[in-house]
């Protein structure tokens, strides 16, 4: 019969000894005989006859875990080893932007992007101008999971060479059936839309691979006007052709 008094032993040893006894009992082994020491009476700590063997019912409870896309999804594709890397901006024509006189500069663009990121992550940021109010109103209209400033890498093979195009996606709107790519632009006009199409096409192919079971779309949100414009992505073959043109030196004319 088990002893009633309390035996002072380290907690770790008590758990260990009790676990051994219960395991052997559940396996149908005579643990007291197998592991009994003939000097057991003089042994310090818990002894075999100090333990009540009882039938234990495992208490298995389902964890209260809410699975989200963010918990198991990494949008960024690991950059493959390769000698050549591009950003989507290297595919764009610079002359399209050179003739624009009403641009507001990179500092303003950085400020608005930072507001969008902070508003998505914290939600308690007050807009300070019309552009930020447009961003807030647009973000408030989205009812899915939002991811901001996500790194994206698109590996391609160009002329037998491994090439990677890398960039940062401003906003990803994830819903059960759809994934929406949004790029914020501070332009007053639509003059550079064809060039931005190249940029969003890169992001489209990265996310289209990750979310193969959902419809992926891409669009530009023109902050000044508060307008979203859908973009028809270029194919991978088109992107490869653009990179090939960028990498090849201009052919010299031989007379």
JSON list of C-alpha atoms in Angstrom, two decimals:
[
{"chain": "A", "resi": 1, "resn": "UNK", "atom": "CA", "xyz": [0.00, 0.00, 0.00]},
{"chain": "A", "resi": 2, "resn": "UNK", "atom": "CA", "xyz": [1.25, 3.46, -0.79]},
{"chain": "A", "resi": 3, "resn": "UNK", "atom": "CA", "xyz": [2.60, 5.65, 1.97]},
{"chain": "A", "resi": 4, "resn": "UNK", "atom": "CA", "xyz": [0.55, 8.68, 2.95]},
{"chain": "A", "resi": 5, "resn": "UNK", "atom": "CA", "xyz": [3.30, 11.07, 4.00]},
{"chain": "A", "resi": 6, "resn": "UNK", "atom": "CA", "xyz": [5.01, 13.53, 1.67]},
{"chain": "A", "resi": 7, "resn": "UNK", "atom": "CA", "xyz": [8.51, 12.68, 0.51]},
{"chain": "A", "resi": 8, "resn": "UNK", "atom": "CA", "xyz": [10.68, 15.64, -0.32]},
{"chain": "A", "resi": 9, "resn": "UNK", "atom": "CA", "xyz": [12.43, 14.97, -3.62]},
{"chain": "A", "resi": 10, "resn": "UNK", "atom": "CA", "xyz": [13.37, 17.19, -6.55]},
{"chain": "A", "resi": 11, "resn": "UNK", "atom": "CA", "xyz": [10.40, 17.79, -8.81]},
{"chain": "A", "resi": 12, "resn": "UNK", "atom": "CA", "xyz": [12.30, 16.60, -11.88]},
{"chain": "A", "resi": 13, "resn": "UNK", "atom": "CA", "xyz": [13.12, 13.27, -10.21]},
{"chain": "A", "resi": 14, "resn": "UNK", "atom": "CA", "xyz": [9.52, 12.79, -9.05]},
{"chain": "A", "resi": 15, "resn": "UNK", "atom": "CA", "xyz": [8.16, 13.36, -12.56]},
{"chain": "A", "resi": 16, "resn": "UNK", "atom": "CA", "xyz": [10.78, 11.02, -13.99]},
{"chain": "A", "resi": 17, "resn": "UNK", "atom": "CA", "xyz": [10.08, 8.19, -11.59]},
{"chain": "A", "resi": 18, "resn": "UNK", "atom": "CA", "xyz": [6.32, 8.48, -11.89]},
{"chain": "A", "resi": 19, "resn": "UNK", "atom": "CA", "xyz": [6.53, 8.55, -15.66]},
{"chain": "A", "resi": 20, "resn": "UNK", "atom": "CA", "xyz": [8.64, 5.40, -15.73]},
{"chain": "A", "resi": 21, "resn": "UNK", "atom": "CA", "xyz": [6.21, 3.55, -13.48]},
{"chain": "A", "resi": 22, "resn": "UNK", "atom": "CA", "xyz": [3.14, 4.59, -15.49]},
{"chain": "A", "resi": 23, "resn": "UNK", "atom": "CA", "xyz": [4.74, 3.72, -18.81]},
{"chain": "A", "resi": 24, "resn": "UNK", "atom": "CA", "xyz": [5.74, 0.28, -17.64]},
{"chain": "A", "resi": 25, "resn": "UNK", "atom": "CA", "xyz": [2.32, -0.31, -16.14]},
{"chain": "A", "resi": 26, "resn": "UNK", "atom": "CA", "xyz": [0.57, 0.70, -19.38]},
{"chain": "A", "resi": 27, "resn": "UNK", "atom": "CA", "xyz": [2.86, -1.64, -21.32]},
{"chain": "A", "resi": 28, "resn": "UNK", "atom": "CA", "xyz": [1.96, -4.54, -19.05]},
{"chain": "A", "resi": 29, "resn": "UNK", "atom": "CA", "xyz": [5.47, -4.90, -17.64]},
{"chain": "A", "resi": 30, "resn": "UNK", "atom": "CA", "xyz": [6.28, -5.68, -14.06]},
{"chain": "A", "resi": 31, "resn": "UNK", "atom": "CA", "xyz": [8.38, -2.60, -13.61]},
{"chain": "A", "resi": 32, "resn": "UNK", "atom": "CA", "xyz": [8.83, -3.07, -9.90]},
{"chain": "A", "resi": 33, "resn": "UNK", "atom": "CA", "xyz": [10.51, -6.38, -10.59]},
{"chain": "A", "resi": 34, "resn": "UNK", "atom": "CA", "xyz": [12.49, -5.26, -13.61]},
{"chain": "A", "resi": 35, "resn": "UNK", "atom": "CA", "xyz": [13.92, -2.13, -12.07]},
{"chain": "A", "resi": 36, "resn": "UNK", "atom": "CA", "xyz": [13.79, -2.91, -8.39]},
{"chain": "A", "resi": 37, "resn": "UNK", "atom": "CA", "xyz": [17.04, -2.49, -6.54]},
{"chain": "A", "resi": 38, "resn": "UNK", "atom": "CA", "xyz": [17.69, -4.90, -3.72]},
{"chain": "A", "resi": 39, "resn": "UNK", "atom": "CA", "xyz": [18.81, -1.90, -1.71]},
{"chain": "A", "resi": 40, "resn": "UNK", "atom": "CA", "xyz": [15.55, -0.12, -2.47]},
{"chain": "A", "resi": 41, "resn": "UNK", "atom": "CA", "xyz": [14.77, 0.28, 1.22]},
{"chain": "A", "resi": 42, "resn": "UNK", "atom": "CA", "xyz": [17.84, 2.45, 1.60]},
{"chain": "A", "resi": 43, "resn": "UNK", "atom": "CA", "xyz": [17.31, 4.34, -1.66]},
{"chain": "A", "resi": 44, "resn": "UNK", "atom": "CA", "xyz": [16.76, 8.08, -1.49]},
{"chain": "A", "resi": 45, "resn": "UNK", "atom": "CA", "xyz": [13.78, 9.58, -3.22]},
{"chain": "A", "resi": 46, "resn": "UNK", "atom": "CA", "xyz": [10.63, 7.94, -4.55]},
{"chain": "A", "resi": 47, "resn": "UNK", "atom": "CA", "xyz": [10.31, 4.16, -4.16]},
{"chain": "A", "resi": 48, "resn": "UNK", "atom": "CA", "xyz": [8.19, 1.76, -6.15]},
{"chain": "A", "resi": 49, "resn": "UNK", "atom": "CA", "xyz": [5.80, 1.01, -3.29]},
{"chain": "A", "resi": 50, "resn": "UNK", "atom": "CA", "xyz": [5.28, 4.74, -2.75]},
{"chain": "A", "resi": 51, "resn": "UNK", "atom": "CA", "xyz": [3.40, 5.08, -6.02]},
{"chain": "A", "resi": 52, "resn": "UNK", "atom": "CA", "xyz": [-0.28, 4.38, -6.61]},
{"chain": "A", "resi": 53, "resn": "UNK", "atom": "CA", "xyz": [-0.71, 2.90, -10.06]},
{"chain": "A", "resi": 54, "resn": "UNK", "atom": "CA", "xyz": [-3.94, 4.13, -11.51]},
{"chain": "A", "resi": 55, "resn": "UNK", "atom": "CA", "xyz": [-5.61, 4.06, -14.88]},
{"chain": "A", "resi": 56, "resn": "UNK", "atom": "CA", "xyz": [-4.99, 7.39, -16.58]},
{"chain": "A", "resi": 57, "resn": "UNK", "atom": "CA", "xyz": [-7.14, 8.85, -19.31]},
{"chain": "A", "resi": 58, "resn": "UNK", "atom": "CA", "xyz": [-5.20, 11.17, -21.55]},
{"chain": "A", "resi": 59, "resn": "UNK", "atom": "CA", "xyz": [-6.55, 14.71, -21.55]},
{"chain": "A", "resi": 60, "resn": "UNK", "atom": "CA", "xyz": [-6.08, 15.71, -25.17]},
{"chain": "A", "resi": 61, "resn": "UNK", "atom": "CA", "xyz": [-7.52, 19.07, -26.08]},
{"chain": "A", "resi": 62, "resn": "UNK", "atom": "CA", "xyz": [-7.45, 20.73, -29.46]},
{"chain": "A", "resi": 63, "resn": "UNK", "atom": "CA", "xyz": [-5.36, 23.87, -29.39]},
{"chain": "A", "resi": 64, "resn": "UNK", "atom": "CA", "xyz": [-7.27, 27.04, -30.02]},
{"chain": "A", "resi": 65, "resn": "UNK", "atom": "CA", "xyz": [-5.25, 28.08, -33.05]},
{"chain": "A", "resi": 66, "resn": "UNK", "atom": "CA", "xyz": [-6.56, 30.44, -35.67]},
{"chain": "A", "resi": 67, "resn": "UNK", "atom": "CA", "xyz": [-4.69, 29.69, -38.85]},
{"chain": "A", "resi": 68, "resn": "UNK", "atom": "CA", "xyz": [-3.96, 32.72, -41.00]},
{"chain": "A", "resi": 69, "resn": "UNK", "atom": "CA", "xyz": [-2.26, 33.07, -44.32]},
{"chain": "A", "resi": 70, "resn": "UNK", "atom": "CA", "xyz": [0.45, 35.12, -42.68]},
{"chain": "A", "resi": 71, "resn": "UNK", "atom": "CA", "xyz": [1.24, 32.30, -40.23]},
{"chain": "A", "resi": 72, "resn": "UNK", "atom": "CA", "xyz": [2.34, 29.86, -42.90]},
{"chain": "A", "resi": 73, "resn": "UNK", "atom": "CA", "xyz": [3.05, 31.95, -45.94]},
{"chain": "A", "resi": 74, "resn": "UNK", "atom": "CA", "xyz": [6.29, 33.49, -47.00]},
{"chain": "A", "resi": 75, "resn": "UNK", "atom": "CA", "xyz": [5.77, 35.51, -50.12]},
{"chain": "A", "resi": 76, "resn": "UNK", "atom": "CA", "xyz": [9.43, 36.16, -50.78]},
{"chain": "A", "resi": 77, "resn": "UNK", "atom": "CA", "xyz": [11.00, 33.45, -52.94]},
{"chain": "A", "resi": 78, "resn": "UNK", "atom": "CA", "xyz": [14.63, 32.70, -51.92]},
{"chain": "A", "resi": 79, "resn": "UNK", "atom": "CA", "xyz": [17.02, 34.34, -54.32]},
{"chain": "A", "resi": 80, "resn": "UNK", "atom": "CA", "xyz": [18.74, 31.70, -56.45]},
{"chain": "A", "resi": 81, "resn": "UNK", "atom": "CA", "xyz": [22.48, 31.77, -56.89]},
{"chain": "A", "resi": 82, "resn": "UNK", "atom": "CA", "xyz": [23.29, 33.65, -60.02]},
{"chain": "A", "resi": 83, "resn": "UNK", "atom": "CA", "xyz": [25.53, 36.40, -61.32]},
{"chain": "A", "resi": 84, "resn": "UNK", "atom": "CA", "xyz": [22.81, 38.73, -62.55]},
{"chain": "A", "resi": 85, "resn": "UNK", "atom": "CA", "xyz": [20.14, 40.60, -60.65]},
{"chain": "A", "resi": 86, "resn": "UNK", "atom": "CA", "xyz": [17.62, 43.24, -61.70]},
{"chain": "A", "resi": 87, "resn": "UNK", "atom": "CA", "xyz": [14.94, 45.35, -60.15]},
{"chain": "A", "resi": 88, "resn": "UNK", "atom": "CA", "xyz": [11.68, 46.00, -61.98]},
{"chain": "A", "resi": 89, "resn": "UNK", "atom": "CA", "xyz": [12.78, 49.60, -62.43]},
{"chain": "A", "resi": 90, "resn": "UNK", "atom": "CA", "xyz": [15.69, 48.56, -64.64]},
{"chain": "A", "resi": 91, "resn": "UNK", "atom": "CA", "xyz": [13.10, 47.37, -67.17]},
{"chain": "A", "resi": 92, "resn": "UNK", "atom": "CA", "xyz": [11.46, 50.79, -67.36]},
{"chain": "A", "resi": 93, "resn": "UNK", "atom": "CA", "xyz": [12.27, 53.55, -69.84]},
{"chain": "A", "resi": 94, "resn": "UNK", "atom": "CA", "xyz": [13.77, 56.56, -68.10]},
{"chain": "A", "resi": 95, "resn": "UNK", "atom": "CA", "xyz": [12.70, 59.00, -70.80]},
{"chain": "A", "resi": 96, "resn": "UNK", "atom": "CA", "xyz": [9.05, 58.52, -69.86]},
{"chain": "A", "resi": 97, "resn": "UNK", "atom": "CA", "xyz": [9.73, 60.20, -66.52]},
{"chain": "A", "resi": 98, "resn": "UNK", "atom": "CA", "xyz": [12.19, 62.85, -67.72]},
{"chain": "A", "resi": 99, "resn": "UNK", "atom": "CA", "xyz": [9.59, 64.96, -69.52]},
{"chain": "A", "resi": 100, "resn": "UNK", "atom": "CA", "xyz": [7.28, 65.20, -66.49]},
{"chain": "A", "resi": 101, "resn": "UNK", "atom": "CA", "xyz": [7.32, 68.63, -64.85]},
{"chain": "A", "resi": 102, "resn": "UNK", "atom": "CA", "xyz": [4.63, 68.13, -62.23]},
{"chain": "A", "resi": 103, "resn": "UNK", "atom": "CA", "xyz": [6.24, 65.33, -60.24]},
{"chain": "A", "resi": 104, "resn": "UNK", "atom": "CA", "xyz": [6.37, 65.65, -56.46]},
{"chain": "A", "resi": 105, "resn": "UNK", "atom": "CA", "xyz": [9.73, 64.00, -55.85]},
{"chain": "A", "resi": 106, "resn": "UNK", "atom": "CA", "xyz": [10.96, 60.87, -54.14]},
{"chain": "A", "resi": 107, "resn": "UNK", "atom": "CA", "xyz": [10.70, 62.37, -50.63]},
{"chain": "A", "resi": 108, "resn": "UNK", "atom": "CA", "xyz": [6.96, 62.82, -51.02]},
{"chain": "A", "resi": 109, "resn": "UNK", "atom": "CA", "xyz": [6.62, 59.31, -52.43]},
{"chain": "A", "resi": 110, "resn": "UNK", "atom": "CA", "xyz": [8.52, 57.88, -49.47]},
{"chain": "A", "resi": 111, "resn": "UNK", "atom": "CA", "xyz": [6.31, 59.80, -47.04]},
{"chain": "A", "resi": 112, "resn": "UNK", "atom": "CA", "xyz": [3.08, 58.50, -48.53]},
{"chain": "A", "resi": 113, "resn": "UNK", "atom": "CA", "xyz": [4.34, 54.91, -48.65]},
{"chain": "A", "resi": 114, "resn": "UNK", "atom": "CA", "xyz": [5.39, 55.15, -45.02]},
{"chain": "A", "resi": 115, "resn": "UNK", "atom": "CA", "xyz": [1.94, 56.43, -44.09]},
{"chain": "A", "resi": 116, "resn": "UNK", "atom": "CA", "xyz": [0.30, 53.49, -45.88]},
{"chain": "A", "resi": 117, "resn": "UNK", "atom": "CA", "xyz": [2.55, 50.98, -44.14]},
{"chain": "A", "resi": 118, "resn": "UNK", "atom": "CA", "xyz": [2.02, 52.53, -40.72]},
{"chain": "A", "resi": 119, "resn": "UNK", "atom": "CA", "xyz": [-1.73, 52.73, -41.20]},
{"chain": "A", "resi": 120, "resn": "UNK", "atom": "CA", "xyz": [-1.97, 49.04, -42.15]},
{"chain": "A", "resi": 121, "resn": "UNK", "atom": "CA", "xyz": [0.25, 47.89, -39.28]},
{"chain": "A", "resi": 122, "resn": "UNK", "atom": "CA", "xyz": [-0.98, 50.21, -36.53]},
{"chain": "A", "resi": 123, "resn": "UNK", "atom": "CA", "xyz": [-4.29, 51.62, -37.72]},
{"chain": "A", "resi": 124, "resn": "UNK", "atom": "CA", "xyz": [-4.24, 54.68, -35.46]},
{"chain": "A", "resi": 125, "resn": "UNK", "atom": "CA", "xyz": [-2.47, 57.10, -37.78]},
{"chain": "A", "resi": 126, "resn": "UNK", "atom": "CA", "xyz": [-4.29, 60.25, -38.79]},
{"chain": "A", "resi": 127, "resn": "UNK", "atom": "CA", "xyz": [-3.83, 61.47, -42.38]},
{"chain": "A", "resi": 128, "resn": "UNK", "atom": "CA", "xyz": [-2.25, 64.89, -42.77]},
{"chain": "A", "resi": 129, "resn": "UNK", "atom": "CA", "xyz": [-3.21, 65.68, -46.37]},
{"chain": "A", "resi": 130, "resn": "UNK", "atom": "CA", "xyz": [-5.58, 64.67, -49.17]},
{"chain": "A", "resi": 131, "resn": "UNK", "atom": "CA", "xyz": [-3.22, 62.00, -50.50]},
{"chain": "A", "resi": 132, "resn": "UNK", "atom": "CA", "xyz": [-3.06, 60.25, -47.15]},
{"chain": "A", "resi": 133, "resn": "UNK", "atom": "CA", "xyz": [-6.82, 60.54, -46.79]},
{"chain": "A", "resi": 134, "resn": "UNK", "atom": "CA", "xyz": [-7.18, 58.80, -50.16]},
{"chain": "A", "resi": 135, "resn": "UNK", "atom": "CA", "xyz": [-4.86, 56.02, -48.95]},
{"chain": "A", "resi": 136, "resn": "UNK", "atom": "CA", "xyz": [-6.80, 55.63, -45.69]},
{"chain": "A", "resi": 137, "resn": "UNK", "atom": "CA", "xyz": [-10.14, 55.48, -47.50]},
{"chain": "A", "resi": 138, "resn": "UNK", "atom": "CA", "xyz": [-8.84, 52.89, -49.95]},
{"chain": "A", "resi": 139, "resn": "UNK", "atom": "CA", "xyz": [-7.31, 50.67, -47.26]},
{"chain": "A", "resi": 140, "resn": "UNK", "atom": "CA", "xyz": [-10.51, 50.90, -45.20]},
{"chain": "A", "resi": 141, "resn": "UNK", "atom": "CA", "xyz": [-12.44, 49.54, -48.19]},
{"chain": "A", "resi": 142, "resn": "UNK", "atom": "CA", "xyz": [-10.43, 46.30, -48.20]},
{"chain": "A", "resi": 143, "resn": "UNK", "atom": "CA", "xyz": [-11.90, 43.49, -46.11]},
{"chain": "A", "resi": 144, "resn": "UNK", "atom": "CA", "xyz": [-9.18, 40.83, -46.42]},
{"chain": "A", "resi": 145, "resn": "UNK", "atom": "CA", "xyz": [-5.76, 40.26, -44.88]},
{"chain": "A", "resi": 146, "resn": "UNK", "atom": "CA", "xyz": [-3.28, 43.00, -45.72]},
{"chain": "A", "resi": 147, "resn": "UNK", "atom": "CA", "xyz": [0.47, 42.62, -46.17]},
{"chain": "A", "resi": 148, "resn": "UNK", "atom": "CA", "xyz": [2.70, 45.63, -46.76]},
{"chain": "A", "resi": 149, "resn": "UNK", "atom": "CA", "xyz": [6.21, 46.11, -48.12]},
{"chain": "A", "resi": 150, "resn": "UNK", "atom": "CA", "xyz": [6.67, 42.46, -49.08]},
{"chain": "A", "resi": 151, "resn": "UNK", "atom": "CA", "xyz": [9.92, 41.39, -50.76]},
{"chain": "A", "resi": 152, "resn": "UNK", "atom": "CA", "xyz": [9.39, 39.51, -54.01]},
{"chain": "A", "resi": 153, "resn": "UNK", "atom": "CA", "xyz": [11.92, 37.64, -56.15]},
{"chain": "A", "resi": 154, "resn": "UNK", "atom": "CA", "xyz": [11.26, 36.29, -59.62]},
{"chain": "A", "resi": 155, "resn": "UNK", "atom": "CA", "xyz": [13.88, 33.88, -61.02]},
{"chain": "A", "resi": 156, "resn": "UNK", "atom": "CA", "xyz": [14.04, 33.65, -64.81]},
{"chain": "A", "resi": 157, "resn": "UNK", "atom": "CA", "xyz": [16.37, 32.11, -67.37]},
{"chain": "A", "resi": 158, "resn": "UNK", "atom": "CA", "xyz": [17.56, 34.57, -70.01]},
{"chain": "A", "resi": 159, "resn": "UNK", "atom": "CA", "xyz": [19.82, 33.35, -72.82]},
{"chain": "A", "resi": 160, "resn": "UNK", "atom": "CA", "xyz": [20.73, 30.32, -70.70]},
{"chain": "A", "resi": 161, "resn": "UNK", "atom": "CA", "xyz": [21.69, 32.47, -67.72]},
{"chain": "A", "resi": 162, "resn": "UNK", "atom": "CA", "xyz": [19.96, 32.58, -64.35]},
{"chain": "A", "resi": 163, "resn": "UNK", "atom": "CA", "xyz": [18.54, 36.05, -63.68]},
{"chain": "A", "resi": 164, "resn": "UNK", "atom": "CA", "xyz": [16.57, 37.31, -60.71]},
{"chain": "A", "resi": 165, "resn": "UNK", "atom": "CA", "xyz": [14.26, 40.32, -60.64]},
{"chain": "A", "resi": 166, "resn": "UNK", "atom": "CA", "xyz": [13.63, 41.56, -57.11]},
{"chain": "A", "resi": 167, "resn": "UNK", "atom": "CA", "xyz": [11.36, 44.27, -55.79]},
{"chain": "A", "resi": 168, "resn": "UNK", "atom": "CA", "xyz": [9.04, 45.30, -52.98]},
{"chain": "A", "resi": 169, "resn": "UNK", "atom": "CA", "xyz": [5.27, 44.97, -53.23]},
{"chain": "A", "resi": 170, "resn": "UNK", "atom": "CA", "xyz": [3.54, 47.96, -51.64]},
{"chain": "A", "resi": 171, "resn": "UNK", "atom": "CA", "xyz": [0.35, 46.17, -50.62]},
{"chain": "A", "resi": 172, "resn": "UNK", "atom": "CA", "xyz": [-1.07, 42.65, -50.93]},
{"chain": "A", "resi": 173, "resn": "UNK", "atom": "CA", "xyz": [-4.78, 42.13, -50.25]},
{"chain": "A", "resi": 174, "resn": "UNK", "atom": "CA", "xyz": [-5.46, 38.46, -49.50]},
{"chain": "A", "resi": 175, "resn": "UNK", "atom": "CA", "xyz": [-8.97, 36.98, -49.55]},
{"chain": "A", "resi": 176, "resn": "UNK", "atom": "CA", "xyz": [-10.12, 33.34, -49.63]},
{"chain": "A", "resi": 177, "resn": "UNK", "atom": "CA", "xyz": [-10.56, 33.27, -53.41]},
{"chain": "A", "resi": 178, "resn": "UNK", "atom": "CA", "xyz": [-8.49, 36.23, -54.63]},
{"chain": "A", "resi": 179, "resn": "UNK", "atom": "CA", "xyz": [-5.18, 37.98, -54.12]},
{"chain": "A", "resi": 180, "resn": "UNK", "atom": "CA", "xyz": [-4.82, 41.63, -55.12]},
{"chain": "A", "resi": 181, "resn": "UNK", "atom": "CA", "xyz": [-1.50, 43.39, -55.72]},
{"chain": "A", "resi": 182, "resn": "UNK", "atom": "CA", "xyz": [-1.57, 47.16, -55.21]},
{"chain": "A", "resi": 183, "resn": "UNK", "atom": "CA", "xyz": [1.20, 49.59, -56.07]},
{"chain": "A", "resi": 184, "resn": "UNK", "atom": "CA", "xyz": [0.87, 53.17, -54.82]},
{"chain": "A", "resi": 185, "resn": "UNK", "atom": "CA", "xyz": [1.86, 55.91, -57.27]},
{"chain": "A", "resi": 186, "resn": "UNK", "atom": "CA", "xyz": [2.01, 59.66, -56.64]},
{"chain": "A", "resi": 187, "resn": "UNK", "atom": "CA", "xyz": [1.88, 60.65, -60.32]},
{"chain": "A", "resi": 188, "resn": "UNK", "atom": "CA", "xyz": [-0.70, 63.22, -61.37]},
{"chain": "A", "resi": 189, "resn": "UNK", "atom": "CA", "xyz": [-1.18, 61.49, -64.73]},
{"chain": "A", "resi": 190, "resn": "UNK", "atom": "CA", "xyz": [-1.21, 58.09, -66.38]},
{"chain": "A", "resi": 191, "resn": "UNK", "atom": "CA", "xyz": [1.81, 58.78, -68.62]},
{"chain": "A", "resi": 192, "resn": "UNK", "atom": "CA", "xyz": [4.00, 56.01, -67.12]},
{"chain": "A", "resi": 193, "resn": "UNK", "atom": "CA", "xyz": [1.38, 53.29, -66.85]},
{"chain": "A", "resi": 194, "resn": "UNK", "atom": "CA", "xyz": [3.01, 51.09, -69.51]},
{"chain": "A", "resi": 195, "resn": "UNK", "atom": "CA", "xyz": [6.27, 51.19, -67.56]},
{"chain": "A", "resi": 196, "resn": "UNK", "atom": "CA", "xyz": [4.55, 50.44, -64.27]},
{"chain": "A", "resi": 197, "resn": "UNK", "atom": "CA", "xyz": [2.95, 47.49, -65.99]},
{"chain": "A", "resi": 198, "resn": "UNK", "atom": "CA", "xyz": [6.40, 45.88, -66.22]},
{"chain": "A", "resi": 199, "resn": "UNK", "atom": "CA", "xyz": [6.93, 46.35, -62.49]},
{"chain": "A", "resi": 200, "resn": "UNK", "atom": "CA", "xyz": [3.58, 44.89, -61.49]},
{"chain": "A", "resi": 201, "resn": "UNK", "atom": "CA", "xyz": [4.02, 41.99, -63.93]},
{"chain": "A", "resi": 202, "resn": "UNK", "atom": "CA", "xyz": [7.04, 40.84, -61.90]},
{"chain": "A", "resi": 203, "resn": "UNK", "atom": "CA", "xyz": [5.02, 40.91, -58.68]},
{"chain": "A", "resi": 204, "resn": "UNK", "atom": "CA", "xyz": [2.11, 39.19, -60.39]},
{"chain": "A", "resi": 205, "resn": "UNK", "atom": "CA", "xyz": [4.16, 36.15, -61.42]},
{"chain": "A", "resi": 206, "resn": "UNK", "atom": "CA", "xyz": [5.68, 35.80, -57.94]},
{"chain": "A", "resi": 207, "resn": "UNK", "atom": "CA", "xyz": [2.32, 35.83, -56.18]},
{"chain": "A", "resi": 208, "resn": "UNK", "atom": "CA", "xyz": [0.61, 33.80, -58.88]},
{"chain": "A", "resi": 209, "resn": "UNK", "atom": "CA", "xyz": [3.01, 30.97, -58.11]},
{"chain": "A", "resi": 210, "resn": "UNK", "atom": "CA", "xyz": [2.46, 31.15, -54.36]},
{"chain": "A", "resi": 211, "resn": "UNK", "atom": "CA", "xyz": [-1.33, 31.49, -54.62]},
{"chain": "A", "resi": 212, "resn": "UNK", "atom": "CA", "xyz": [-1.85, 29.03, -57.44]},
{"chain": "A", "resi": 213, "resn": "UNK", "atom": "CA", "xyz": [-5.36, 28.21, -56.24]},
{"chain": "A", "resi": 214, "resn": "UNK", "atom": "CA", "xyz": [-6.59, 31.80, -56.19]},
{"chain": "A", "resi": 215, "resn": "UNK", "atom": "CA", "xyz": [-7.19, 34.49, -58.75]},
{"chain": "A", "resi": 216, "resn": "UNK", "atom": "CA", "xyz": [-4.34, 37.01, -58.64]},
{"chain": "A", "resi": 217, "resn": "UNK", "atom": "CA", "xyz": [-4.83, 40.54, -59.95]},
{"chain": "A", "resi": 218, "resn": "UNK", "atom": "CA", "xyz": [-2.63, 43.62, -60.08]},
{"chain": "A", "resi": 219, "resn": "UNK", "atom": "CA", "xyz": [-3.45, 47.29, -60.02]},
{"chain": "A", "resi": 220, "resn": "UNK", "atom": "CA", "xyz": [-2.13, 50.80, -59.48]},
{"chain": "A", "resi": 221, "resn": "UNK", "atom": "CA", "xyz": [-3.64, 53.12, -56.91]},
{"chain": "A", "resi": 222, "resn": "UNK", "atom": "CA", "xyz": [-3.07, 56.71, -58.01]},
{"chain": "A", "resi": 223, "resn": "UNK", "atom": "CA", "xyz": [-2.92, 58.51, -54.70]},
{"chain": "A", "resi": 224, "resn": "UNK", "atom": "CA", "xyz": [-3.54, 62.06, -55.92]},
{"chain": "A", "resi": 225, "resn": "UNK", "atom": "CA", "xyz": [-6.80, 61.10, -57.63]},
{"chain": "A", "resi": 226, "resn": "UNK", "atom": "CA", "xyz": [-7.78, 58.30, -55.25]},
{"chain": "A", "resi": 227, "resn": "UNK", "atom": "CA", "xyz": [-8.30, 55.99, -58.23]},
{"chain": "A", "resi": 228, "resn": "UNK", "atom": "CA", "xyz": [-7.41, 52.33, -58.70]},
{"chain": "A", "resi": 229, "resn": "UNK", "atom": "CA", "xyz": [-6.52, 51.15, -62.22]},
{"chain": "A", "resi": 230, "resn": "UNK", "atom": "CA", "xyz": [-6.31, 47.46, -63.17]},
{"chain": "A", "resi": 231, "resn": "UNK", "atom": "CA", "xyz": [-3.16, 46.27, -64.94]},
{"chain": "A", "resi": 232, "resn": "UNK", "atom": "CA", "xyz": [-2.97, 43.41, -67.44]},
{"chain": "A", "resi": 233, "resn": "UNK", "atom": "CA", "xyz": [0.31, 41.66, -66.57]},
{"chain": "A", "resi": 234, "resn": "UNK", "atom": "CA", "xyz": [2.96, 40.84, -69.15]},
{"chain": "A", "resi": 235, "resn": "UNK", "atom": "CA", "xyz": [3.83, 37.19, -69.66]},
{"chain": "A", "resi": 236, "resn": "UNK", "atom": "CA", "xyz": [7.08, 35.72, -68.39]},
{"chain": "A", "resi": 237, "resn": "UNK", "atom": "CA", "xyz": [8.22, 35.46, -72.00]},
{"chain": "A", "resi": 238, "resn": "UNK", "atom": "CA", "xyz": [7.70, 39.21, -72.39]},
{"chain": "A", "resi": 239, "resn": "UNK", "atom": "CA", "xyz": [9.72, 39.90, -69.26]},
{"chain": "A", "resi": 240, "resn": "UNK", "atom": "CA", "xyz": [12.51, 37.62, -70.46]},
{"chain": "A", "resi": 241, "resn": "UNK", "atom": "CA", "xyz": [12.60, 39.50, -73.77]},
{"chain": "A", "resi": 242, "resn": "UNK", "atom": "CA", "xyz": [12.84, 42.83, -71.93]},
{"chain": "A", "resi": 243, "resn": "UNK", "atom": "CA", "xyz": [15.68, 41.60, -69.75]},
{"chain": "A", "resi": 244, "resn": "UNK", "atom": "CA", "xyz": [17.47, 40.24, -72.81]},
{"chain": "A", "resi": 245, "resn": "UNK", "atom": "CA", "xyz": [17.30, 43.66, -74.44]},
{"chain": "A", "resi": 246, "resn": "UNK", "atom": "CA", "xyz": [18.61, 45.26, -71.26]},
{"chain": "A", "resi": 247, "resn": "UNK", "atom": "CA", "xyz": [21.55, 42.87, -70.96]},
{"chain": "A", "resi": 248, "resn": "UNK", "atom": "CA", "xyz": [22.68, 42.80, -74.57]},
{"chain": "A", "resi": 249, "resn": "UNK", "atom": "CA", "xyz": [24.94, 45.65, -75.67]},
{"chain": "A", "resi": 250, "resn": "UNK", "atom": "CA", "xyz": [23.75, 47.63, -78.65]},
{"chain": "A", "resi": 251, "resn": "UNK", "atom": "CA", "xyz": [24.79, 45.93, -81.84]},
{"chain": "A", "resi": 252, "resn": "UNK", "atom": "CA", "xyz": [27.53, 47.77, -83.64]},
{"chain": "A", "resi": 253, "resn": "UNK", "atom": "CA", "xyz": [27.09, 48.51, -87.32]},
{"chain": "A", "resi": 254, "resn": "UNK", "atom": "CA", "xyz": [29.80, 46.95, -89.48]},
{"chain": "A", "resi": 255, "resn": "UNK", "atom": "CA", "xyz": [30.20, 48.66, -92.85]}
]
